[in-house]
PDB file of C-alpha atoms in Angstrom:
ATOM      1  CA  UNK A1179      -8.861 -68.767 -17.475  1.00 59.00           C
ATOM      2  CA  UNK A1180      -8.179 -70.881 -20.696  1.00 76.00           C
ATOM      3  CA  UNK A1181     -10.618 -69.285 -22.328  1.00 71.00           C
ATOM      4  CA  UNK A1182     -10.423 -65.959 -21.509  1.00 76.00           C
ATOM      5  CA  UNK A1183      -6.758 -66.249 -22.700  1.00 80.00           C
ATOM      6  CA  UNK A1184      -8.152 -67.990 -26.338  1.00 75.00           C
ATOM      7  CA  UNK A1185     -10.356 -64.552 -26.310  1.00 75.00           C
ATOM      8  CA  UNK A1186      -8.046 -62.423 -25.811  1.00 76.00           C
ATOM      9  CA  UNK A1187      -6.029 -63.971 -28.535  1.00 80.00           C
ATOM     10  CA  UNK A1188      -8.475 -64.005 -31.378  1.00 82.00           C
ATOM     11  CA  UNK A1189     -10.786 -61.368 -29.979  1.00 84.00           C
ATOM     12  CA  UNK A1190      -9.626 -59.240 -33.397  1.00 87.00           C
ATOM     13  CA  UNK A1191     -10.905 -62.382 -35.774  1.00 87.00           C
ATOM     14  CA  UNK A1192     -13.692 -62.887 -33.882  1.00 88.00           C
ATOM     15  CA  UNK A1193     -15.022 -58.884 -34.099  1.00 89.00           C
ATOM     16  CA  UNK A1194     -14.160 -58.914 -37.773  1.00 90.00           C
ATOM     17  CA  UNK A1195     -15.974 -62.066 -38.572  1.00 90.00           C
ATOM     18  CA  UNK A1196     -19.059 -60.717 -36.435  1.00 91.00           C
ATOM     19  CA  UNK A1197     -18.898 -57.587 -38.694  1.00 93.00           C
ATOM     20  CA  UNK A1198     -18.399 -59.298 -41.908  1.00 89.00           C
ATOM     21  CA  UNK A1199     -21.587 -61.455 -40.739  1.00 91.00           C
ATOM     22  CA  UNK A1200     -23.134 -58.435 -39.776  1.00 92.00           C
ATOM     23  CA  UNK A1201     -22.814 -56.809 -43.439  1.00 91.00           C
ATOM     24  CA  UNK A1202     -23.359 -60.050 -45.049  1.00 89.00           C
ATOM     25  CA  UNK A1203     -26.846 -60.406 -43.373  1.00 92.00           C
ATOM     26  CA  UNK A1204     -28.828 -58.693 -45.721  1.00 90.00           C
ATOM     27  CA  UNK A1205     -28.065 -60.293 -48.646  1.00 90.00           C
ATOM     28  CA  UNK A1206     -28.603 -63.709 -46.962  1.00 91.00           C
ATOM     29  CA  UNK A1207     -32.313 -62.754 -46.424  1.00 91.00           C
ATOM     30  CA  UNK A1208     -32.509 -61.209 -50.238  1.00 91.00           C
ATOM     31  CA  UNK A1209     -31.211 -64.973 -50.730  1.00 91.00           C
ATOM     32  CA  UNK A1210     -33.686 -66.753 -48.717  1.00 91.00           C
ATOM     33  CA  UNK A1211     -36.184 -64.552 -49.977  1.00 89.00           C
ATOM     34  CA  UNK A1212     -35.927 -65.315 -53.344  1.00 90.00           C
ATOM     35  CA  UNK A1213     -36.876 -68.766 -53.102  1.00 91.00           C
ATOM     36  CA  UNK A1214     -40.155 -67.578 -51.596  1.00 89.00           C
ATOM     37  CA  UNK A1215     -44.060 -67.643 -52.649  1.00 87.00           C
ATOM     38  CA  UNK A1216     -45.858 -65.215 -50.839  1.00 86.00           C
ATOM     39  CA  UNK A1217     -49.557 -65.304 -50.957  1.00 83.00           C
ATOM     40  CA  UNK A1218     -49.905 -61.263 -51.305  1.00 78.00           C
ATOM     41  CA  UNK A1219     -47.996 -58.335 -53.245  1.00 78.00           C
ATOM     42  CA  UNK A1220     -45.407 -58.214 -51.003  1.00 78.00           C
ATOM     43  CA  UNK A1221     -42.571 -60.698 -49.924  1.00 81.00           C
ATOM     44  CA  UNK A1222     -41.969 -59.863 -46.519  1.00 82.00           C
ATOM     45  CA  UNK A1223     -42.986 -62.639 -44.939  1.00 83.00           C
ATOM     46  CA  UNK A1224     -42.043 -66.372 -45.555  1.00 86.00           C
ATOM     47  CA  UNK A1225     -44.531 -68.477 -47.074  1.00 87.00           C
ATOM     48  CA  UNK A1226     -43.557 -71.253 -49.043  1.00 88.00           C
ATOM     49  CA  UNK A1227     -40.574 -72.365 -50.474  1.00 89.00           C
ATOM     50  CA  UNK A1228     -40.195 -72.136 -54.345  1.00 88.00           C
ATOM     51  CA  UNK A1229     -38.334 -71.827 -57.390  1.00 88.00           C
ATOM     52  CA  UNK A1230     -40.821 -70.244 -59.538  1.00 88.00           C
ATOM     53  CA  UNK A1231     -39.053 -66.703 -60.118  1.00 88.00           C
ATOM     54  CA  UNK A1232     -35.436 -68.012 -60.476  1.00 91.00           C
ATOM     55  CA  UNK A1233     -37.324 -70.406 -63.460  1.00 88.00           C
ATOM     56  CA  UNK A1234     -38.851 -67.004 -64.871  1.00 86.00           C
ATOM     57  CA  UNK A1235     -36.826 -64.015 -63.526  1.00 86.00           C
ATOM     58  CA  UNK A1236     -38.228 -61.484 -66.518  1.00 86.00           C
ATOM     59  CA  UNK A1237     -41.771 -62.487 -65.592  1.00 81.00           C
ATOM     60  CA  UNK A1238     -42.599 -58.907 -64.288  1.00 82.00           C
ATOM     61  CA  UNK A1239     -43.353 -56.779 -66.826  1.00 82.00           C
ATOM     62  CA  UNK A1240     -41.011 -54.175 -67.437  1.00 84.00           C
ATOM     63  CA  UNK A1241     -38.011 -55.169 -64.873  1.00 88.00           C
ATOM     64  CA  UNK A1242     -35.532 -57.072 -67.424  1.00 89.00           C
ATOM     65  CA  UNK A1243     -35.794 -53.880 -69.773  1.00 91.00           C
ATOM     66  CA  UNK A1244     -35.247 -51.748 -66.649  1.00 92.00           C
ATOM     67  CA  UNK A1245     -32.019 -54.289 -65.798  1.00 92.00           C
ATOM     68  CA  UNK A1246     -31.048 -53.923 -69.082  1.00 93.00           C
ATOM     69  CA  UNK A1247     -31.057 -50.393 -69.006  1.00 94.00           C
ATOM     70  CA  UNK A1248     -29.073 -49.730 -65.910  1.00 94.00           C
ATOM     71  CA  UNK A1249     -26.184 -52.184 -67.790  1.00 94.00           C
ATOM     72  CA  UNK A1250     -25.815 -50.390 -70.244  1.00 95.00           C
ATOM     73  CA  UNK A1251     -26.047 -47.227 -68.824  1.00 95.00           C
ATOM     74  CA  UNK A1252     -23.305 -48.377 -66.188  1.00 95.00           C
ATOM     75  CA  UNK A1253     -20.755 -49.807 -68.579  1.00 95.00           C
ATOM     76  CA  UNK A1254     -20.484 -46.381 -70.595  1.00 96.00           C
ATOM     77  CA  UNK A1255     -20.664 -44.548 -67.818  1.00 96.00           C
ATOM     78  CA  UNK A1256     -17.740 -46.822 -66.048  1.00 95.00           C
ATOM     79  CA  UNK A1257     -15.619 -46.144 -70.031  1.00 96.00           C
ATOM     80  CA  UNK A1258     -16.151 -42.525 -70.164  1.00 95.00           C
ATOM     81  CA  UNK A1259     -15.509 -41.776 -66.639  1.00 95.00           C
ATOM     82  CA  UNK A1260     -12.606 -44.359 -66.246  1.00 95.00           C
ATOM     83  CA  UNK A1261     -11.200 -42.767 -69.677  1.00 94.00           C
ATOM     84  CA  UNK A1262     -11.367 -38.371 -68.422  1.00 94.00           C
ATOM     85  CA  UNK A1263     -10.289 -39.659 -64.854  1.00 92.00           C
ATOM     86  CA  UNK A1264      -7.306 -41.470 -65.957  1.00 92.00           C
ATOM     87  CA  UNK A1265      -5.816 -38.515 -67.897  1.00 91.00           C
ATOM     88  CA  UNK A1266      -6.791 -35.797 -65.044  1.00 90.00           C
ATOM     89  CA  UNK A1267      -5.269 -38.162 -62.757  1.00 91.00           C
ATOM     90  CA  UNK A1268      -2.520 -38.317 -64.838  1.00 89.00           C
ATOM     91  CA  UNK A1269      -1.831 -34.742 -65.915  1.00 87.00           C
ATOM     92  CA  UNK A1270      -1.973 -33.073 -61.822  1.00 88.00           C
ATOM     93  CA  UNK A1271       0.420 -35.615 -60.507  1.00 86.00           C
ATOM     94  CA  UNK A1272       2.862 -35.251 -63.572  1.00 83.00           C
ATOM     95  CA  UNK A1273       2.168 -31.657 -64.880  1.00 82.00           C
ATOM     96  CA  UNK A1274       2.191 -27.961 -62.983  1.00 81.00           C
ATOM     97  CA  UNK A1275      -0.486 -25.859 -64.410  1.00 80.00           C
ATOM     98  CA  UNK A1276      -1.430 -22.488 -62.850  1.00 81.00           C
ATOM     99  CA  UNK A1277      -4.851 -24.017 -61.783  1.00 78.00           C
ATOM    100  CA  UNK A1278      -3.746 -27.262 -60.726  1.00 79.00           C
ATOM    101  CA  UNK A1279      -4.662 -26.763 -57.001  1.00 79.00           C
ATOM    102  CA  UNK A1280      -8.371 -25.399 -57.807  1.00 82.00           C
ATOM    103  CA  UNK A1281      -8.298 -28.690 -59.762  1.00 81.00           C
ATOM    104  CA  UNK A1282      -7.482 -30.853 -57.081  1.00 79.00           C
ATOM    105  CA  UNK A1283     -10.014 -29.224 -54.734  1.00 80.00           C
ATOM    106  CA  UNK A1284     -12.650 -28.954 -57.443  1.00 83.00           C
ATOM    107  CA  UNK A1285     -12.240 -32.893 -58.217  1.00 83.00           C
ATOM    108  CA  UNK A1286     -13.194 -33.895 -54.476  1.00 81.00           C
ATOM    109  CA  UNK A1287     -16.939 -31.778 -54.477  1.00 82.00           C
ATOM    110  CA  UNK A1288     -18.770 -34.308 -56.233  1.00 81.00           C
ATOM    111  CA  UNK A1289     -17.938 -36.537 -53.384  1.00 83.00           C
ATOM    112  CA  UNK A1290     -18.649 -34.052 -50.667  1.00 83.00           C
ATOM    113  CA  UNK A1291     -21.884 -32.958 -51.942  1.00 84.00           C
ATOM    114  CA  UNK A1292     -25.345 -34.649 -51.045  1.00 86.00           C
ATOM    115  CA  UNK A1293     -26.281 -35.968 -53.710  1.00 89.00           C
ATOM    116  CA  UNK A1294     -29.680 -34.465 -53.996  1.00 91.00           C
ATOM    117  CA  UNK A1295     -27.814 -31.133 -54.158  1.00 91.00           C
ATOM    118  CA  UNK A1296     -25.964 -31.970 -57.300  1.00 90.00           C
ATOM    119  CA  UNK A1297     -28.571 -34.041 -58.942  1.00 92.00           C
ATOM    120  CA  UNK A1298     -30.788 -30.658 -58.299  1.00 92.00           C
ATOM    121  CA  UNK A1299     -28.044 -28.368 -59.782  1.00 91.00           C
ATOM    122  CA  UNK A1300     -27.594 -31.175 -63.109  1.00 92.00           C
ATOM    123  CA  UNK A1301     -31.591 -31.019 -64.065  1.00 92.00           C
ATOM    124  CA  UNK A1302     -30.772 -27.392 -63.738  1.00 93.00           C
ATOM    125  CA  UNK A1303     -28.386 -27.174 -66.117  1.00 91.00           C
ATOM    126  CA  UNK A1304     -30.324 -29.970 -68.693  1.00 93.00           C
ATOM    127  CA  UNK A1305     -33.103 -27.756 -68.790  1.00 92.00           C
ATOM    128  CA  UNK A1306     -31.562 -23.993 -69.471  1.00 92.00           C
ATOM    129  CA  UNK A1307     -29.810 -26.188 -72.126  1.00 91.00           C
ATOM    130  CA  UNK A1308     -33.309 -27.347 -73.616  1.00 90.00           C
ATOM    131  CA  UNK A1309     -31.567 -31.149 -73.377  1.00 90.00           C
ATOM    132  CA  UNK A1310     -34.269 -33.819 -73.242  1.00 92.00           C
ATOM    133  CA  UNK A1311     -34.613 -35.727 -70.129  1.00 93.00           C
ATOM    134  CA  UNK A1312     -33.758 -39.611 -70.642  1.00 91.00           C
ATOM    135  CA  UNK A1313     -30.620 -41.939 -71.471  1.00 94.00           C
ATOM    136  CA  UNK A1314     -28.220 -39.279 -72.213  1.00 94.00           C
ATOM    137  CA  UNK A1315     -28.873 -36.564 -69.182  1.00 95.00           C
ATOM    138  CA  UNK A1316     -28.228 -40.194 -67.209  1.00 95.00           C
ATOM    139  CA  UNK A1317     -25.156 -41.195 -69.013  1.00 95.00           C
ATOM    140  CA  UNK A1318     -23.551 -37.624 -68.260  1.00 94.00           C
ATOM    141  CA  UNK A1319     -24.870 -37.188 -64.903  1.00 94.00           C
ATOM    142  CA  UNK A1320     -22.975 -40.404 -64.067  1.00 94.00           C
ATOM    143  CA  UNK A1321     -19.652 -39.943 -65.942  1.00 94.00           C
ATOM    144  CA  UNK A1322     -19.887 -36.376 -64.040  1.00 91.00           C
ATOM    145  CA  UNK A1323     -20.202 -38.051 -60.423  1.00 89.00           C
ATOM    146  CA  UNK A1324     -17.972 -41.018 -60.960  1.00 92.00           C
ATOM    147  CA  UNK A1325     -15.213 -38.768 -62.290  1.00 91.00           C
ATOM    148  CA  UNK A1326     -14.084 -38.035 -58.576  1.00 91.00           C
ATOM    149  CA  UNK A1327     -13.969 -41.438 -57.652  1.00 92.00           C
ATOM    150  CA  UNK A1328     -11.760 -42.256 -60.631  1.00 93.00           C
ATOM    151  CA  UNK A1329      -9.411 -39.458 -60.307  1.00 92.00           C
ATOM    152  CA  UNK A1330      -9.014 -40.585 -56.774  1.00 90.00           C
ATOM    153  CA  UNK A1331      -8.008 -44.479 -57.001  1.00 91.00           C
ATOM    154  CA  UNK A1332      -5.573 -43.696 -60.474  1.00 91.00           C
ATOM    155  CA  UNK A1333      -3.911 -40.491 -58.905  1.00 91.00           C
ATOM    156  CA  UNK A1334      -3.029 -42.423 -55.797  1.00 88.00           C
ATOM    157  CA  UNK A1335      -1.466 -45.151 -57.732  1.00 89.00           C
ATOM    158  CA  UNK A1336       0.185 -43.088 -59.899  1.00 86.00           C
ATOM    159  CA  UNK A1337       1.428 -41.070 -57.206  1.00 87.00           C
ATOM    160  CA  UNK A1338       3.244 -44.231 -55.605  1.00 85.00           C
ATOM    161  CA  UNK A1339       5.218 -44.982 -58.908  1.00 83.00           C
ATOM    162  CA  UNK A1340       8.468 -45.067 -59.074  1.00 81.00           C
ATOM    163  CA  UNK A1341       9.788 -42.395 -62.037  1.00 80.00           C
ATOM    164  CA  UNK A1342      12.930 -44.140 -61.812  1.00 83.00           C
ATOM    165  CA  UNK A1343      10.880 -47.030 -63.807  1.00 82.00           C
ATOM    166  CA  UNK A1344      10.602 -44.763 -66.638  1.00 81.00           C
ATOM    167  CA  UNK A1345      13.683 -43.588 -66.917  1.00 81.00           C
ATOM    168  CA  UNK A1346      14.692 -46.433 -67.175  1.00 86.00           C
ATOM    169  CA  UNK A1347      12.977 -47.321 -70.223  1.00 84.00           C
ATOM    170  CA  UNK A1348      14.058 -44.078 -71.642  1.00 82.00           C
ATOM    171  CA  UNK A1349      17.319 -44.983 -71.372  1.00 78.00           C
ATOM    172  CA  UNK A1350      16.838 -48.106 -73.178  1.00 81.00           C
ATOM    173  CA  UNK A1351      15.894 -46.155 -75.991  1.00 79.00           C
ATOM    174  CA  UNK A1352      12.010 -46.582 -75.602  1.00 82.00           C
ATOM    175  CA  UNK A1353      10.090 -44.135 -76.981  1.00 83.00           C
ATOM    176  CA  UNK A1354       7.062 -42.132 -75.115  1.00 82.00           C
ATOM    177  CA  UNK A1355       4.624 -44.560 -76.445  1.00 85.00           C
ATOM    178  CA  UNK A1356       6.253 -47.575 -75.999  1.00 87.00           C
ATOM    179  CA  UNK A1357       7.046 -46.472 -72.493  1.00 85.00           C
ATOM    180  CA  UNK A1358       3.708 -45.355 -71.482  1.00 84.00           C
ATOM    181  CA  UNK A1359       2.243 -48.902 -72.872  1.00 83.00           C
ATOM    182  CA  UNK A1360       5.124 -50.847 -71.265  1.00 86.00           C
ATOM    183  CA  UNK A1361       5.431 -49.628 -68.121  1.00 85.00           C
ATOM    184  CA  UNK A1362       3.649 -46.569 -66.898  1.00 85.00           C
ATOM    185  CA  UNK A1363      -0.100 -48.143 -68.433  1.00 87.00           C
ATOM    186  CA  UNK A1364       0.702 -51.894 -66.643  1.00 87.00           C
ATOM    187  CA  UNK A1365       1.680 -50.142 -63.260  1.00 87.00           C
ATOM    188  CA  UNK A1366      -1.221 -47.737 -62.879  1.00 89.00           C
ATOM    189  CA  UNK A1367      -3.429 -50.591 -64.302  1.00 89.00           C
ATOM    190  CA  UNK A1368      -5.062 -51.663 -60.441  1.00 87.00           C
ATOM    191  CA  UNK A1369      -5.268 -48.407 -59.841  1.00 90.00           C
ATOM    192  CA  UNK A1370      -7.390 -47.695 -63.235  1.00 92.00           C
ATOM    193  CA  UNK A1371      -9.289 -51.069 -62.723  1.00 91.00           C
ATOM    194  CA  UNK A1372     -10.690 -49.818 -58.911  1.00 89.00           C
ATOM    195  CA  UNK A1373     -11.603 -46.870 -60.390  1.00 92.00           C
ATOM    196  CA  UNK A1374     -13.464 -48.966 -63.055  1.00 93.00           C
ATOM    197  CA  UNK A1375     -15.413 -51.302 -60.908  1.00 90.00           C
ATOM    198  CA  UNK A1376     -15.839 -48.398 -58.099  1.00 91.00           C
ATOM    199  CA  UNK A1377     -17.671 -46.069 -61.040  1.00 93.00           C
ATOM    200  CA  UNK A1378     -19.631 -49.466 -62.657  1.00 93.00           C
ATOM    201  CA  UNK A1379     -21.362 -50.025 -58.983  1.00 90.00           C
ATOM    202  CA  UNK A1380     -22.092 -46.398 -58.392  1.00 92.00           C
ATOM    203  CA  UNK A1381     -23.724 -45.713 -61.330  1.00 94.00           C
ATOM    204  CA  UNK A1382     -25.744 -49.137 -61.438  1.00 92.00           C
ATOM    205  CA  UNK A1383     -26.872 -48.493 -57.926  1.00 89.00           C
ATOM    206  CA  UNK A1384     -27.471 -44.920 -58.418  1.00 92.00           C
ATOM    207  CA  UNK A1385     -31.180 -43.387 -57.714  1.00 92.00           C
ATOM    208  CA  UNK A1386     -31.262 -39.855 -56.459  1.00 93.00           C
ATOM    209  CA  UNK A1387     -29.724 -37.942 -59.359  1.00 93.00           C
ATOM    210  CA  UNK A1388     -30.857 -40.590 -62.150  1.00 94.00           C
ATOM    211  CA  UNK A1389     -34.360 -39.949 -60.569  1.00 93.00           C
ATOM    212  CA  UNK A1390     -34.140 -36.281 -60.948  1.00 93.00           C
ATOM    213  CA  UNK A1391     -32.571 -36.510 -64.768  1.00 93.00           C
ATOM    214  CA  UNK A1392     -34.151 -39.495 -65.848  1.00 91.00           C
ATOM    215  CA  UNK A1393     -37.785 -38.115 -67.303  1.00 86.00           C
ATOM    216  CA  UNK A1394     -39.632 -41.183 -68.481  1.00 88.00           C
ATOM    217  CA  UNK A1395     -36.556 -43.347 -68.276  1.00 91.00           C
ATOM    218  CA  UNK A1396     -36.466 -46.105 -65.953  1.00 92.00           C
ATOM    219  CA  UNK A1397     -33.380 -47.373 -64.433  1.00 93.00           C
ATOM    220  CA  UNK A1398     -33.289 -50.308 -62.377  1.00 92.00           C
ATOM    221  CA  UNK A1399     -33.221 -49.140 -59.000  1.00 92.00           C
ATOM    222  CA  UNK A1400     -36.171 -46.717 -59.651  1.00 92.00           C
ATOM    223  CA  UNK A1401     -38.040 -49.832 -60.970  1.00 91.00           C
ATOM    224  CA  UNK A1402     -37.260 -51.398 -57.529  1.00 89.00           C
ATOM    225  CA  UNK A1403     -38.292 -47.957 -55.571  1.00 90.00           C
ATOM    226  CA  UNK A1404     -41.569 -48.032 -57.696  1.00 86.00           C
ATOM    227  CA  UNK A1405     -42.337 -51.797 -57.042  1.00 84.00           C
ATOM    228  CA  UNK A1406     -41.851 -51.307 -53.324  1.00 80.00           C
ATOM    229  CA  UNK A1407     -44.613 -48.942 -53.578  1.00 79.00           C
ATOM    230  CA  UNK A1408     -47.424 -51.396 -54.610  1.00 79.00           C
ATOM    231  CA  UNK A1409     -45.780 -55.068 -54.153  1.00 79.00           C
ATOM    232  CA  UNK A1410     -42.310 -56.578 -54.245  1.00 82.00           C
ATOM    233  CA  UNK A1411     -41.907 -58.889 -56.933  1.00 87.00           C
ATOM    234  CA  UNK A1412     -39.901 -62.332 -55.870  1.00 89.00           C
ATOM    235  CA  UNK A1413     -37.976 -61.722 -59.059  1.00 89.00           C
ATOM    236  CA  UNK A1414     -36.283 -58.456 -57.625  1.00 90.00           C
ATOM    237  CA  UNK A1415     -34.570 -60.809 -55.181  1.00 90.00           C
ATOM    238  CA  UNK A1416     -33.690 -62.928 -57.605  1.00 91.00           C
ATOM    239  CA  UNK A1417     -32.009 -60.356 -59.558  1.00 90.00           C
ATOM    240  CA  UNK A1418     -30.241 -59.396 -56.382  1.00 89.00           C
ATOM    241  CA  UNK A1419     -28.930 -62.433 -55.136  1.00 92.00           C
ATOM    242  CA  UNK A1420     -27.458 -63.426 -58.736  1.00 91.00           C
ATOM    243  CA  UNK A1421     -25.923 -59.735 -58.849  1.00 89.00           C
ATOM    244  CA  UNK A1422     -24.200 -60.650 -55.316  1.00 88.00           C
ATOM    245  CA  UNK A1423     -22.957 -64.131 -56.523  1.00 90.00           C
ATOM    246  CA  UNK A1424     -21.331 -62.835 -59.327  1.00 89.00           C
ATOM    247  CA  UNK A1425     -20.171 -60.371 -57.652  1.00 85.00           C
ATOM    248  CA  UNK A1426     -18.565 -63.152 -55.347  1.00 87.00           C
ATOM    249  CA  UNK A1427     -17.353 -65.042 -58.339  1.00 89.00           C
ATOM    250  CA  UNK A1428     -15.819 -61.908 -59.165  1.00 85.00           C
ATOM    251  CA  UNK A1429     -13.680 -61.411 -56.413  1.00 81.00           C
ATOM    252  CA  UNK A1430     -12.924 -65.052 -56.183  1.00 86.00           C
ATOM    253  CA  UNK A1431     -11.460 -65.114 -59.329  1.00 87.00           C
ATOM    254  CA  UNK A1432      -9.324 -62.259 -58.951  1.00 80.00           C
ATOM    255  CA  UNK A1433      -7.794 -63.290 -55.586  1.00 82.00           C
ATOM    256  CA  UNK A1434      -7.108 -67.124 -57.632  1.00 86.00           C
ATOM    257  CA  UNK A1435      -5.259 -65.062 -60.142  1.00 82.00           C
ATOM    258  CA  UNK A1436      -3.048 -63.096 -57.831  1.00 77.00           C
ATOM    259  CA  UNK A1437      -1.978 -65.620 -55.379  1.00 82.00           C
ATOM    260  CA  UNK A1438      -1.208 -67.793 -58.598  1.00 83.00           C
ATOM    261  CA  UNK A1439       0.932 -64.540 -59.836  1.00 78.00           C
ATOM    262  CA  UNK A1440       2.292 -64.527 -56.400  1.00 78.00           C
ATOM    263  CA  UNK A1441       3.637 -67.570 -56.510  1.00 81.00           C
ATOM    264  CA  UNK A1442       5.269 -67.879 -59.741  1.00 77.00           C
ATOM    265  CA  UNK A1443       7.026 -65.285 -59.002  1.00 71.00           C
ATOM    266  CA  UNK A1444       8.353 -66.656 -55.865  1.00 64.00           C
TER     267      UNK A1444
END
């Protein structure tokens, strides 16, 4: 009866930490995996254990350019999405336009649609416009999809904010510049930053529409789709597994900084 009473108690912990296990599985074996020396193509099966592809992780021909690639195509992607989606976010919660409601539907299709739908409908569009197929068809295709997701996380924030704030600083004879940079820009800041990291990993781990507008351009995860066609390099996994501890580091770090903010302000 103890015991039954314990799991009853933390029967809530216990599920989540099963999930959290659960989701954190797969990148445990991309982990393990990467220390491995298989004797064929592919690394599915455990062989030996070895540190030859974290010594040489570009030793694949082609897969640091595609890595490469897929940075830099997700960085000005994540600027010109996070950039448009602030200032729609920003102009239907404060503004009333006669289309504002057909604006607010429109934003949400991108993230209803299957994405083989609109990445069919974008190489439609590149090639009545004659547009060559490569870095730039990406690029757009991405700021186009990650625009929802923006709008999204900055119009909720902005939503919550108090306009009392503001007038505040109007009445303190701030000017709408100094205002916006004082207090509306630092309050809607989270808000802007999810939106940033949210568009950065969608459009790095992107494949059906950058496959359909990509041409001869190779992105990262088609590199990975190709190379699970003939042989999985040990390198991929190495890639992976240094993606997910940064990642980690990532979150870390921010979670250090806000308990530390949390506590000087207490």
């Amino acid at each position: 009866m103890p015991f039954v009473t314990w799991l009853k108690r933390r029967l809530v912990v216990i599920a989540g930490l099963l999930t959290l296990g659960y989701l954190l599985l797969p990148n445990v074996i991309v982990t393990v995996f990467s220390f491995n020396k298989p004797n064929g193509r592919f690394n599915y099966a455990w062989q030996q254990f070895s540190t030859d592809a974290w010594k040489d992780p570009c030793g694949v021909a082609g897969m640091c350019g595609s890595l490469s690639l897929s940075l830099q195509i997700a960085v000005w992607a994540t600027v010109g999405a996070t950039v448009l989606g602030a200032m729609i976010a920003f102009a239907l919660v404060r503004y009333r336009f006669r289309a504002r409601g057909a604006v607010n539907s429109l934003i949400f299709l991108p993230m209803a649609m299957p994405e083989v739908v609109m990445a069919a409908s974008l190489l439609t569009l590149f090639l009545n416009m004659g547009a060559q197929l490569g870095f730039w068809t990406i690029l757009i295709a991405h700021i186009m999809f990650c625009l929802s997701f923006v709008v999204t996380a900055v119009k909720a924030r902005v939503m919550s904010m108090d306009p009392r704030l503001e007038e505040a600083a109007r009445d303190l004879y701030a000017g709408p510049v100094q205002t916006f940079v004082r207090v509306t820009l630092p309050i809607a800041a989270p808000g802007i930053a999810a939106g940033a990291l949210l568009s950065f990993a969608l459009s790095f781990d992107d494949f059906i529409i950058t496959n359909f507008n990509a041409g001869s351009t190779v992105t990262f995860p088609m590199f990975v789709w190709g190379s699970a066609q003939r042989g999985t390099p040990v390198q991929i996994n190495v890639i992976g597994t240094a993606m997910f501890l940064i990642a980690v580091l990532f979150v870390l770090a921010s979670m250090a900084i806000g308990n530390r903010r949390n506590r000087q302000k207490a």
